[in-house]
């Protein structure tokens, strides 16, 4: 491949390398089945899961004053109480949370073609996994999809002082690999964190994975490149390299 210009590629994890959204949906479907068959909920089961999904999307986690298990069990507890009324049911909330979580982790897999791509890329450049999120949650995902061995380094924002899009976490990644920001490419599915962060840190290029053909807001950060699948990356890296070699 001869990627002399690009020395390192930083990958996001969720919905870039693994289908976290799809795995979460599978988890919700299992909880709906549980609530309907064991507890005889009807349409309330789906309402509860929808409410939890909203709570997850708005989640603010502070590791110093709570643990993620307690916080997410509380999401389920609140959603059940808001929907059904009556006294809080922590036991049912725990049952729902752990079923959702275990199902979700079971479906977090690194596809064979993604594994093959990472293996080939790593022969040419250094690879780093850079993921935002709570330490426990992200480490469980990394273990579930068995992706650590495909990377030279793994950085979880929950173990750092700041998260994407702060430039500091990107500089930390560069230092880990012994490269400069201008040697690196960031690949991810979120404009506000992956792409904005890569731009903030002055990386060589940012690559937005836009699987669903979303039209971004005018105010959104503008990536250098857009692809619909992470599997398009090797060809894209070669074209970046060709541009550099032509300009030199």
PDB file of C-alpha atoms in Angstrom:
ATOM      1  CA  UNK A   1       0.000   0.000   0.000  1.00  0.00           C
ATOM      2  CA  UNK A   2       2.854   2.362   0.829  1.00  0.00           C
ATOM      3  CA  UNK A   3       1.074   4.820   3.101  1.00  0.00           C
ATOM      4  CA  UNK A   4       4.150   6.913   3.775  1.00  0.00           C
ATOM      5  CA  UNK A   5       2.265  10.132   4.454  1.00  0.00           C
ATOM      6  CA  UNK A   6      -0.222   8.707   6.944  1.00  0.00           C
ATOM      7  CA  UNK A   7       1.558   7.157   9.913  1.00  0.00           C
ATOM      8  CA  UNK A   8      -1.401   6.461  12.214  1.00  0.00           C
ATOM      9  CA  UNK A   9      -5.159   5.996  12.055  1.00  0.00           C
ATOM     10  CA  UNK A  10      -7.408   6.633  15.071  1.00  0.00           C
ATOM     11  CA  UNK A  11     -10.701   4.723  15.042  1.00  0.00           C
ATOM     12  CA  UNK A  12     -13.854   5.432  16.982  1.00  0.00           C
ATOM     13  CA  UNK A  13     -15.559   2.263  18.322  1.00  0.00           C
ATOM     14  CA  UNK A  14     -19.348   2.667  18.594  1.00  0.00           C
ATOM     15  CA  UNK A  15     -21.196   2.577  15.263  1.00  0.00           C
ATOM     16  CA  UNK A  16     -17.866   2.860  13.451  1.00  0.00           C
ATOM     17  CA  UNK A  17     -16.306  -0.562  14.044  1.00  0.00           C
ATOM     18  CA  UNK A  18     -19.200  -2.236  15.872  1.00  0.00           C
ATOM     19  CA  UNK A  19     -22.967  -1.816  15.450  1.00  0.00           C
ATOM     20  CA  UNK A  20     -23.721  -0.486  18.929  1.00  0.00           C
ATOM     21  CA  UNK A  21     -27.106   0.948  17.893  1.00  0.00           C
ATOM     22  CA  UNK A  22     -28.192  -2.382  16.394  1.00  0.00           C
ATOM     23  CA  UNK A  23     -26.985  -4.296  19.461  1.00  0.00           C
ATOM     24  CA  UNK A  24     -28.918  -1.908  21.738  1.00  0.00           C
ATOM     25  CA  UNK A  25     -32.085  -2.451  19.689  1.00  0.00           C
ATOM     26  CA  UNK A  26     -31.663  -6.220  20.089  1.00  0.00           C
ATOM     27  CA  UNK A  27     -31.358  -5.701  23.842  1.00  0.00           C
ATOM     28  CA  UNK A  28     -34.547  -3.616  23.937  1.00  0.00           C
ATOM     29  CA  UNK A  29     -36.471  -6.293  21.994  1.00  0.00           C
ATOM     30  CA  UNK A  30     -35.443  -8.907  24.580  1.00  0.00           C
ATOM     31  CA  UNK A  31     -36.676  -6.661  27.412  1.00  0.00           C
ATOM     32  CA  UNK A  32     -40.000  -6.115  25.611  1.00  0.00           C
ATOM     33  CA  UNK A  33     -40.394  -9.912  25.332  1.00  0.00           C
ATOM     34  CA  UNK A  34     -39.589 -10.341  29.028  1.00  0.00           C
ATOM     35  CA  UNK A  35     -42.054  -7.671  30.154  1.00  0.00           C
ATOM     36  CA  UNK A  36     -44.816  -9.051  27.940  1.00  0.00           C
ATOM     37  CA  UNK A  37     -44.369 -12.765  28.677  1.00  0.00           C
ATOM     38  CA  UNK A  38     -43.310 -12.810  32.346  1.00  0.00           C
ATOM     39  CA  UNK A  39     -45.021  -9.658  33.643  1.00  0.00           C
ATOM     40  CA  UNK A  40     -47.969  -9.442  31.188  1.00  0.00           C
ATOM     41  CA  UNK A  41     -47.257  -5.867  30.152  1.00  0.00           C
ATOM     42  CA  UNK A  42     -48.845  -4.967  26.833  1.00  0.00           C
ATOM     43  CA  UNK A  43     -48.007  -1.779  24.938  1.00  0.00           C
ATOM     44  CA  UNK A  44     -46.393  -0.435  28.136  1.00  0.00           C
ATOM     45  CA  UNK A  45     -43.340  -2.617  27.443  1.00  0.00           C
ATOM     46  CA  UNK A  46     -42.465  -0.655  24.307  1.00  0.00           C
ATOM     47  CA  UNK A  47     -43.231   2.679  25.985  1.00  0.00           C
ATOM     48  CA  UNK A  48     -40.820   1.819  28.824  1.00  0.00           C
ATOM     49  CA  UNK A  49     -38.041   0.910  26.370  1.00  0.00           C
ATOM     50  CA  UNK A  50     -38.616   4.101  24.372  1.00  0.00           C
ATOM     51  CA  UNK A  51     -38.343   6.141  27.578  1.00  0.00           C
ATOM     52  CA  UNK A  52     -35.084   4.392  28.526  1.00  0.00           C
ATOM     53  CA  UNK A  53     -33.692   5.088  25.055  1.00  0.00           C
ATOM     54  CA  UNK A  54     -34.391   8.804  25.536  1.00  0.00           C
ATOM     55  CA  UNK A  55     -32.765   8.748  28.990  1.00  0.00           C
ATOM     56  CA  UNK A  56     -29.668   7.030  27.552  1.00  0.00           C
ATOM     57  CA  UNK A  57     -29.386   9.663  24.817  1.00  0.00           C
ATOM     58  CA  UNK A  58     -29.452  12.464  27.418  1.00  0.00           C
ATOM     59  CA  UNK A  59     -27.255  10.681  29.945  1.00  0.00           C
ATOM     60  CA  UNK A  60     -24.794  12.730  31.993  1.00  0.00           C
ATOM     61  CA  UNK A  61     -22.427  10.432  33.823  1.00  0.00           C
ATOM     62  CA  UNK A  62     -20.132  11.629  36.610  1.00  0.00           C
ATOM     63  CA  UNK A  63     -17.953   8.712  37.770  1.00  0.00           C
ATOM     64  CA  UNK A  64     -17.058  10.461  41.023  1.00  0.00           C
ATOM     65  CA  UNK A  65     -20.533  10.371  42.521  1.00  0.00           C
ATOM     66  CA  UNK A  66     -22.242   7.362  40.940  1.00  0.00           C
ATOM     67  CA  UNK A  67     -21.510   4.122  39.080  1.00  0.00           C
ATOM     68  CA  UNK A  68     -22.846   3.411  35.611  1.00  0.00           C
ATOM     69  CA  UNK A  69     -24.759   0.322  36.800  1.00  0.00           C
ATOM     70  CA  UNK A  70     -26.694   2.373  39.371  1.00  0.00           C
ATOM     71  CA  UNK A  71     -27.348   5.176  36.901  1.00  0.00           C
ATOM     72  CA  UNK A  72     -28.660   2.902  34.149  1.00  0.00           C
ATOM     73  CA  UNK A  73     -30.733   0.800  36.549  1.00  0.00           C
ATOM     74  CA  UNK A  74     -32.306   4.108  37.629  1.00  0.00           C
ATOM     75  CA  UNK A  75     -33.193   4.860  33.987  1.00  0.00           C
ATOM     76  CA  UNK A  76     -35.214   1.631  33.900  1.00  0.00           C
ATOM     77  CA  UNK A  77     -36.712   2.228  37.356  1.00  0.00           C
ATOM     78  CA  UNK A  78     -37.893   5.726  36.391  1.00  0.00           C
ATOM     79  CA  UNK A  79     -39.233   4.585  33.010  1.00  0.00           C
ATOM     80  CA  UNK A  80     -41.252   1.767  34.619  1.00  0.00           C
ATOM     81  CA  UNK A  81     -42.653   4.087  37.300  1.00  0.00           C
ATOM     82  CA  UNK A  82     -43.473   6.861  34.794  1.00  0.00           C
ATOM     83  CA  UNK A  83     -45.336   4.348  32.625  1.00  0.00           C
ATOM     84  CA  UNK A  84     -47.015   2.105  35.193  1.00  0.00           C
ATOM     85  CA  UNK A  85     -47.327   4.382  38.220  1.00  0.00           C
ATOM     86  CA  UNK A  86     -47.217   2.981  41.750  1.00  0.00           C
ATOM     87  CA  UNK A  87     -44.152   2.342  43.881  1.00  0.00           C
ATOM     88  CA  UNK A  88     -40.646   2.164  42.415  1.00  0.00           C
ATOM     89  CA  UNK A  89     -39.614  -1.373  41.458  1.00  0.00           C
ATOM     90  CA  UNK A  90     -35.812  -1.582  41.695  1.00  0.00           C
ATOM     91  CA  UNK A  91     -35.760  -5.372  41.342  1.00  0.00           C
ATOM     92  CA  UNK A  92     -37.610  -5.321  38.004  1.00  0.00           C
ATOM     93  CA  UNK A  93     -35.458  -2.400  36.861  1.00  0.00           C
ATOM     94  CA  UNK A  94     -32.311  -4.450  37.570  1.00  0.00           C
ATOM     95  CA  UNK A  95     -33.718  -7.444  35.687  1.00  0.00           C
ATOM     96  CA  UNK A  96     -34.458  -5.259  32.654  1.00  0.00           C
ATOM     97  CA  UNK A  97     -31.109  -3.479  32.779  1.00  0.00           C
ATOM     98  CA  UNK A  98     -29.002  -6.636  33.014  1.00  0.00           C
ATOM     99  CA  UNK A  99     -30.974  -8.379  30.253  1.00  0.00           C
ATOM    100  CA  UNK A 100     -30.575  -5.340  27.973  1.00  0.00           C
ATOM    101  CA  UNK A 101     -26.881  -5.046  28.790  1.00  0.00           C
ATOM    102  CA  UNK A 102     -26.015  -8.749  28.367  1.00  0.00           C
ATOM    103  CA  UNK A 103     -27.957  -9.021  25.073  1.00  0.00           C
ATOM    104  CA  UNK A 104     -26.304  -5.855  23.802  1.00  0.00           C
ATOM    105  CA  UNK A 105     -22.812  -7.132  24.606  1.00  0.00           C
ATOM    106  CA  UNK A 106     -23.531 -10.495  22.934  1.00  0.00           C
ATOM    107  CA  UNK A 107     -24.305  -8.672  19.679  1.00  0.00           C
ATOM    108  CA  UNK A 108     -21.269  -6.389  19.774  1.00  0.00           C
ATOM    109  CA  UNK A 109     -19.005  -8.187  17.351  1.00  0.00           C
ATOM    110  CA  UNK A 110     -16.223  -7.142  15.027  1.00  0.00           C
ATOM    111  CA  UNK A 111     -17.226  -8.336  11.553  1.00  0.00           C
ATOM    112  CA  UNK A 112     -14.761 -10.608   9.728  1.00  0.00           C
ATOM    113  CA  UNK A 113     -14.249  -8.088   6.907  1.00  0.00           C
ATOM    114  CA  UNK A 114     -13.482  -5.356   9.471  1.00  0.00           C
ATOM    115  CA  UNK A 115     -10.950  -7.634  11.208  1.00  0.00           C
ATOM    116  CA  UNK A 116      -9.293  -8.336   7.850  1.00  0.00           C
ATOM    117  CA  UNK A 117      -9.151  -4.611   7.025  1.00  0.00           C
ATOM    118  CA  UNK A 118      -7.564  -3.744  10.389  1.00  0.00           C
ATOM    119  CA  UNK A 119      -5.023  -6.561  10.028  1.00  0.00           C
ATOM    120  CA  UNK A 120      -3.970  -5.331   6.571  1.00  0.00           C
ATOM    121  CA  UNK A 121      -3.872  -1.658   7.564  1.00  0.00           C
ATOM    122  CA  UNK A 122      -1.710  -2.403  10.570  1.00  0.00           C
ATOM    123  CA  UNK A 123       1.026  -3.722   8.270  1.00  0.00           C
ATOM    124  CA  UNK A 124       1.353  -0.145   6.929  1.00  0.00           C
ATOM    125  CA  UNK A 125       0.324   2.249   9.717  1.00  0.00           C
ATOM    126  CA  UNK A 126      -0.152   2.325  13.472  1.00  0.00           C
ATOM    127  CA  UNK A 127      -3.729   1.854  14.668  1.00  0.00           C
ATOM    128  CA  UNK A 128      -5.315   3.332  17.782  1.00  0.00           C
ATOM    129  CA  UNK A 129      -8.818   2.901  19.184  1.00  0.00           C
ATOM    130  CA  UNK A 130     -10.165   6.168  20.653  1.00  0.00           C
ATOM    131  CA  UNK A 131     -13.560   5.872  22.305  1.00  0.00           C
ATOM    132  CA  UNK A 132     -15.645   8.248  24.402  1.00  0.00           C
ATOM    133  CA  UNK A 133     -17.555   6.937  27.386  1.00  0.00           C
ATOM    134  CA  UNK A 134     -17.493   5.526  30.854  1.00  0.00           C
ATOM    135  CA  UNK A 135     -14.474   3.310  31.579  1.00  0.00           C
ATOM    136  CA  UNK A 136     -16.478   0.244  32.654  1.00  0.00           C
ATOM    137  CA  UNK A 137     -18.982   0.426  29.774  1.00  0.00           C
ATOM    138  CA  UNK A 138     -16.347   0.891  27.047  1.00  0.00           C
ATOM    139  CA  UNK A 139     -13.953  -1.727  28.449  1.00  0.00           C
ATOM    140  CA  UNK A 140     -16.820  -4.250  28.538  1.00  0.00           C
ATOM    141  CA  UNK A 141     -17.559  -3.519  24.866  1.00  0.00           C
ATOM    142  CA  UNK A 142     -13.875  -3.822  23.930  1.00  0.00           C
ATOM    143  CA  UNK A 143     -13.728  -7.202  25.661  1.00  0.00           C
ATOM    144  CA  UNK A 144     -17.034  -8.357  24.142  1.00  0.00           C
ATOM    145  CA  UNK A 145     -15.950  -7.626  20.567  1.00  0.00           C
ATOM    146  CA  UNK A 146     -12.363  -8.800  21.218  1.00  0.00           C
ATOM    147  CA  UNK A 147     -10.869  -5.889  19.290  1.00  0.00           C
ATOM    148  CA  UNK A 148      -7.896  -4.914  21.484  1.00  0.00           C
ATOM    149  CA  UNK A 149      -5.418  -7.170  19.667  1.00  0.00           C
ATOM    150  CA  UNK A 150      -5.999  -5.307  16.373  1.00  0.00           C
ATOM    151  CA  UNK A 151      -4.637  -2.028  17.787  1.00  0.00           C
ATOM    152  CA  UNK A 152      -1.290  -0.652  18.907  1.00  0.00           C
ATOM    153  CA  UNK A 153      -3.076   1.278  21.663  1.00  0.00           C
ATOM    154  CA  UNK A 154      -6.559   1.736  23.132  1.00  0.00           C
ATOM    155  CA  UNK A 155      -7.667   5.023  24.724  1.00  0.00           C
ATOM    156  CA  UNK A 156     -10.966   5.313  26.638  1.00  0.00           C
ATOM    157  CA  UNK A 157     -12.031   8.861  27.512  1.00  0.00           C
ATOM    158  CA  UNK A 158     -13.376   7.714  30.884  1.00  0.00           C
ATOM    159  CA  UNK A 159      -9.764   7.020  31.875  1.00  0.00           C
ATOM    160  CA  UNK A 160      -8.544  10.454  30.710  1.00  0.00           C
ATOM    161  CA  UNK A 161      -9.061  14.035  31.880  1.00  0.00           C
ATOM    162  CA  UNK A 162     -11.001  15.047  28.766  1.00  0.00           C
ATOM    163  CA  UNK A 163     -12.922  13.350  25.961  1.00  0.00           C
ATOM    164  CA  UNK A 164     -13.336  13.923  22.211  1.00  0.00           C
ATOM    165  CA  UNK A 165     -13.538  16.640  20.815  1.00  0.00           C
ATOM    166  CA  UNK A 166     -10.949  18.110  23.253  1.00  0.00           C
ATOM    167  CA  UNK A 167      -7.571  18.361  21.477  1.00  0.00           C
ATOM    168  CA  UNK A 168      -5.754  17.078  24.591  1.00  0.00           C
ATOM    169  CA  UNK A 169      -6.979  13.491  24.171  1.00  0.00           C
ATOM    170  CA  UNK A 170      -5.799  13.491  20.530  1.00  0.00           C
ATOM    171  CA  UNK A 171      -2.369  14.816  21.558  1.00  0.00           C
ATOM    172  CA  UNK A 172      -2.210  12.082  24.209  1.00  0.00           C
ATOM    173  CA  UNK A 173      -2.903   9.500  21.456  1.00  0.00           C
ATOM    174  CA  UNK A 174      -0.171  11.005  19.258  1.00  0.00           C
ATOM    175  CA  UNK A 175       2.321  10.813  22.127  1.00  0.00           C
ATOM    176  CA  UNK A 176       1.401   7.181  22.799  1.00  0.00           C
ATOM    177  CA  UNK A 177       2.238   6.271  19.195  1.00  0.00           C
ATOM    178  CA  UNK A 178       5.193   8.642  18.816  1.00  0.00           C
ATOM    179  CA  UNK A 179       3.599  10.546  15.912  1.00  0.00           C
ATOM    180  CA  UNK A 180       2.597  14.148  15.143  1.00  0.00           C
ATOM    181  CA  UNK A 181      -1.040  15.258  14.627  1.00  0.00           C
ATOM    182  CA  UNK A 182      -0.205  15.943  10.974  1.00  0.00           C
ATOM    183  CA  UNK A 183       0.651  12.233  10.549  1.00  0.00           C
ATOM    184  CA  UNK A 184      -2.774  11.027  11.710  1.00  0.00           C
ATOM    185  CA  UNK A 185      -6.264  10.369  10.384  1.00  0.00           C
ATOM    186  CA  UNK A 186      -9.401  10.190  12.587  1.00  0.00           C
ATOM    187  CA  UNK A 187     -12.223   7.889  11.510  1.00  0.00           C
ATOM    188  CA  UNK A 188     -15.636   8.026  13.187  1.00  0.00           C
ATOM    189  CA  UNK A 189     -19.396   8.343  12.837  1.00  0.00           C
ATOM    190  CA  UNK A 190     -20.015  11.442  15.003  1.00  0.00           C
ATOM    191  CA  UNK A 191     -19.393  14.902  13.591  1.00  0.00           C
ATOM    192  CA  UNK A 192     -19.469  16.671  16.978  1.00  0.00           C
ATOM    193  CA  UNK A 193     -16.832  14.474  18.642  1.00  0.00           C
ATOM    194  CA  UNK A 194     -14.784  12.461  16.115  1.00  0.00           C
ATOM    195  CA  UNK A 195     -14.639  15.003  13.307  1.00  0.00           C
ATOM    196  CA  UNK A 196     -14.639  18.184  15.415  1.00  0.00           C
ATOM    197  CA  UNK A 197     -11.942  16.641  17.617  1.00  0.00           C
ATOM    198  CA  UNK A 198      -9.745  15.729  14.663  1.00  0.00           C
ATOM    199  CA  UNK A 199     -10.137  19.265  13.299  1.00  0.00           C
ATOM    200  CA  UNK A 200      -9.419  20.827  16.724  1.00  0.00           C
ATOM    201  CA  UNK A 201      -6.220  18.802  17.064  1.00  0.00           C
ATOM    202  CA  UNK A 202      -5.007  19.599  13.544  1.00  0.00           C
ATOM    203  CA  UNK A 203      -4.908  16.013  12.264  1.00  0.00           C
ATOM    204  CA  UNK A 204      -3.962  15.341   8.636  1.00  0.00           C
ATOM    205  CA  UNK A 205      -7.515  14.239   7.802  1.00  0.00           C
ATOM    206  CA  UNK A 206     -10.898  13.387   9.275  1.00  0.00           C
ATOM    207  CA  UNK A 207     -13.115  10.676   7.792  1.00  0.00           C
ATOM    208  CA  UNK A 208     -16.837  10.680   8.603  1.00  0.00           C
ATOM    209  CA  UNK A 209     -18.658   7.343   8.412  1.00  0.00           C
ATOM    210  CA  UNK A 210     -22.150   8.294   7.243  1.00  0.00           C
ATOM    211  CA  UNK A 211     -23.914   4.925   6.958  1.00  0.00           C
ATOM    212  CA  UNK A 212     -27.427   6.319   6.632  1.00  0.00           C
ATOM    213  CA  UNK A 213     -26.806   9.195   4.239  1.00  0.00           C
ATOM    214  CA  UNK A 214     -27.602  11.823   6.880  1.00  0.00           C
ATOM    215  CA  UNK A 215     -27.581  15.437   5.696  1.00  0.00           C
ATOM    216  CA  UNK A 216     -25.640  17.332   8.379  1.00  0.00           C
ATOM    217  CA  UNK A 217     -26.715  20.673   9.797  1.00  0.00           C
ATOM    218  CA  UNK A 218     -25.093  23.729   8.220  1.00  0.00           C
ATOM    219  CA  UNK A 219     -23.455  24.459  11.586  1.00  0.00           C
ATOM    220  CA  UNK A 220     -21.883  20.971  11.810  1.00  0.00           C
ATOM    221  CA  UNK A 221     -18.130  20.488  11.499  1.00  0.00           C
ATOM    222  CA  UNK A 222     -17.069  19.633   7.942  1.00  0.00           C
ATOM    223  CA  UNK A 223     -15.012  16.434   7.529  1.00  0.00           C
ATOM    224  CA  UNK A 224     -12.234  16.139   4.953  1.00  0.00           C
ATOM    225  CA  UNK A 225     -13.793  12.926   3.599  1.00  0.00           C
ATOM    226  CA  UNK A 226     -17.143  11.116   3.832  1.00  0.00           C
ATOM    227  CA  UNK A 227     -17.624   7.366   3.331  1.00  0.00           C
ATOM    228  CA  UNK A 228     -20.659   5.137   3.871  1.00  0.00           C
ATOM    229  CA  UNK A 229     -18.669   2.243   5.362  1.00  0.00           C
ATOM    230  CA  UNK A 230     -15.438   1.879   7.298  1.00  0.00           C
ATOM    231  CA  UNK A 231     -14.437  -0.724   4.692  1.00  0.00           C
ATOM    232  CA  UNK A 232     -13.905   2.093   2.171  1.00  0.00           C
ATOM    233  CA  UNK A 233     -11.014   3.378   4.275  1.00  0.00           C
ATOM    234  CA  UNK A 234      -8.019   1.521   2.704  1.00  0.00           C
ATOM    235  CA  UNK A 235      -8.780   2.903  -0.764  1.00  0.00           C
ATOM    236  CA  UNK A 236      -9.323   6.368   0.691  1.00  0.00           C
ATOM    237  CA  UNK A 237      -5.995   6.265   2.556  1.00  0.00           C
ATOM    238  CA  UNK A 238      -4.244   5.358  -0.690  1.00  0.00           C
ATOM    239  CA  UNK A 239      -5.825   8.369  -2.402  1.00  0.00           C
ATOM    240  CA  UNK A 240      -4.700  10.649   0.479  1.00  0.00           C
ATOM    241  CA  UNK A 241      -1.196   9.235   0.090  1.00  0.00           C
ATOM    242  CA  UNK A 242      -1.219   9.810  -3.685  1.00  0.00           C
ATOM    243  CA  UNK A 243      -2.230  13.444  -3.168  1.00  0.00           C
ATOM    244  CA  UNK A 244       0.696  13.931  -0.801  1.00  0.00           C
ATOM    245  CA  UNK A 245       3.230  12.255  -3.080  1.00  0.00           C
ATOM    246  CA  UNK A 246       2.005  14.349  -6.046  1.00  0.00           C
ATOM    247  CA  UNK A 247       2.265  17.568  -4.048  1.00  0.00           C
ATOM    248  CA  UNK A 248       5.825  16.746  -2.975  1.00  0.00           C
TER     249      UNK A 248
END
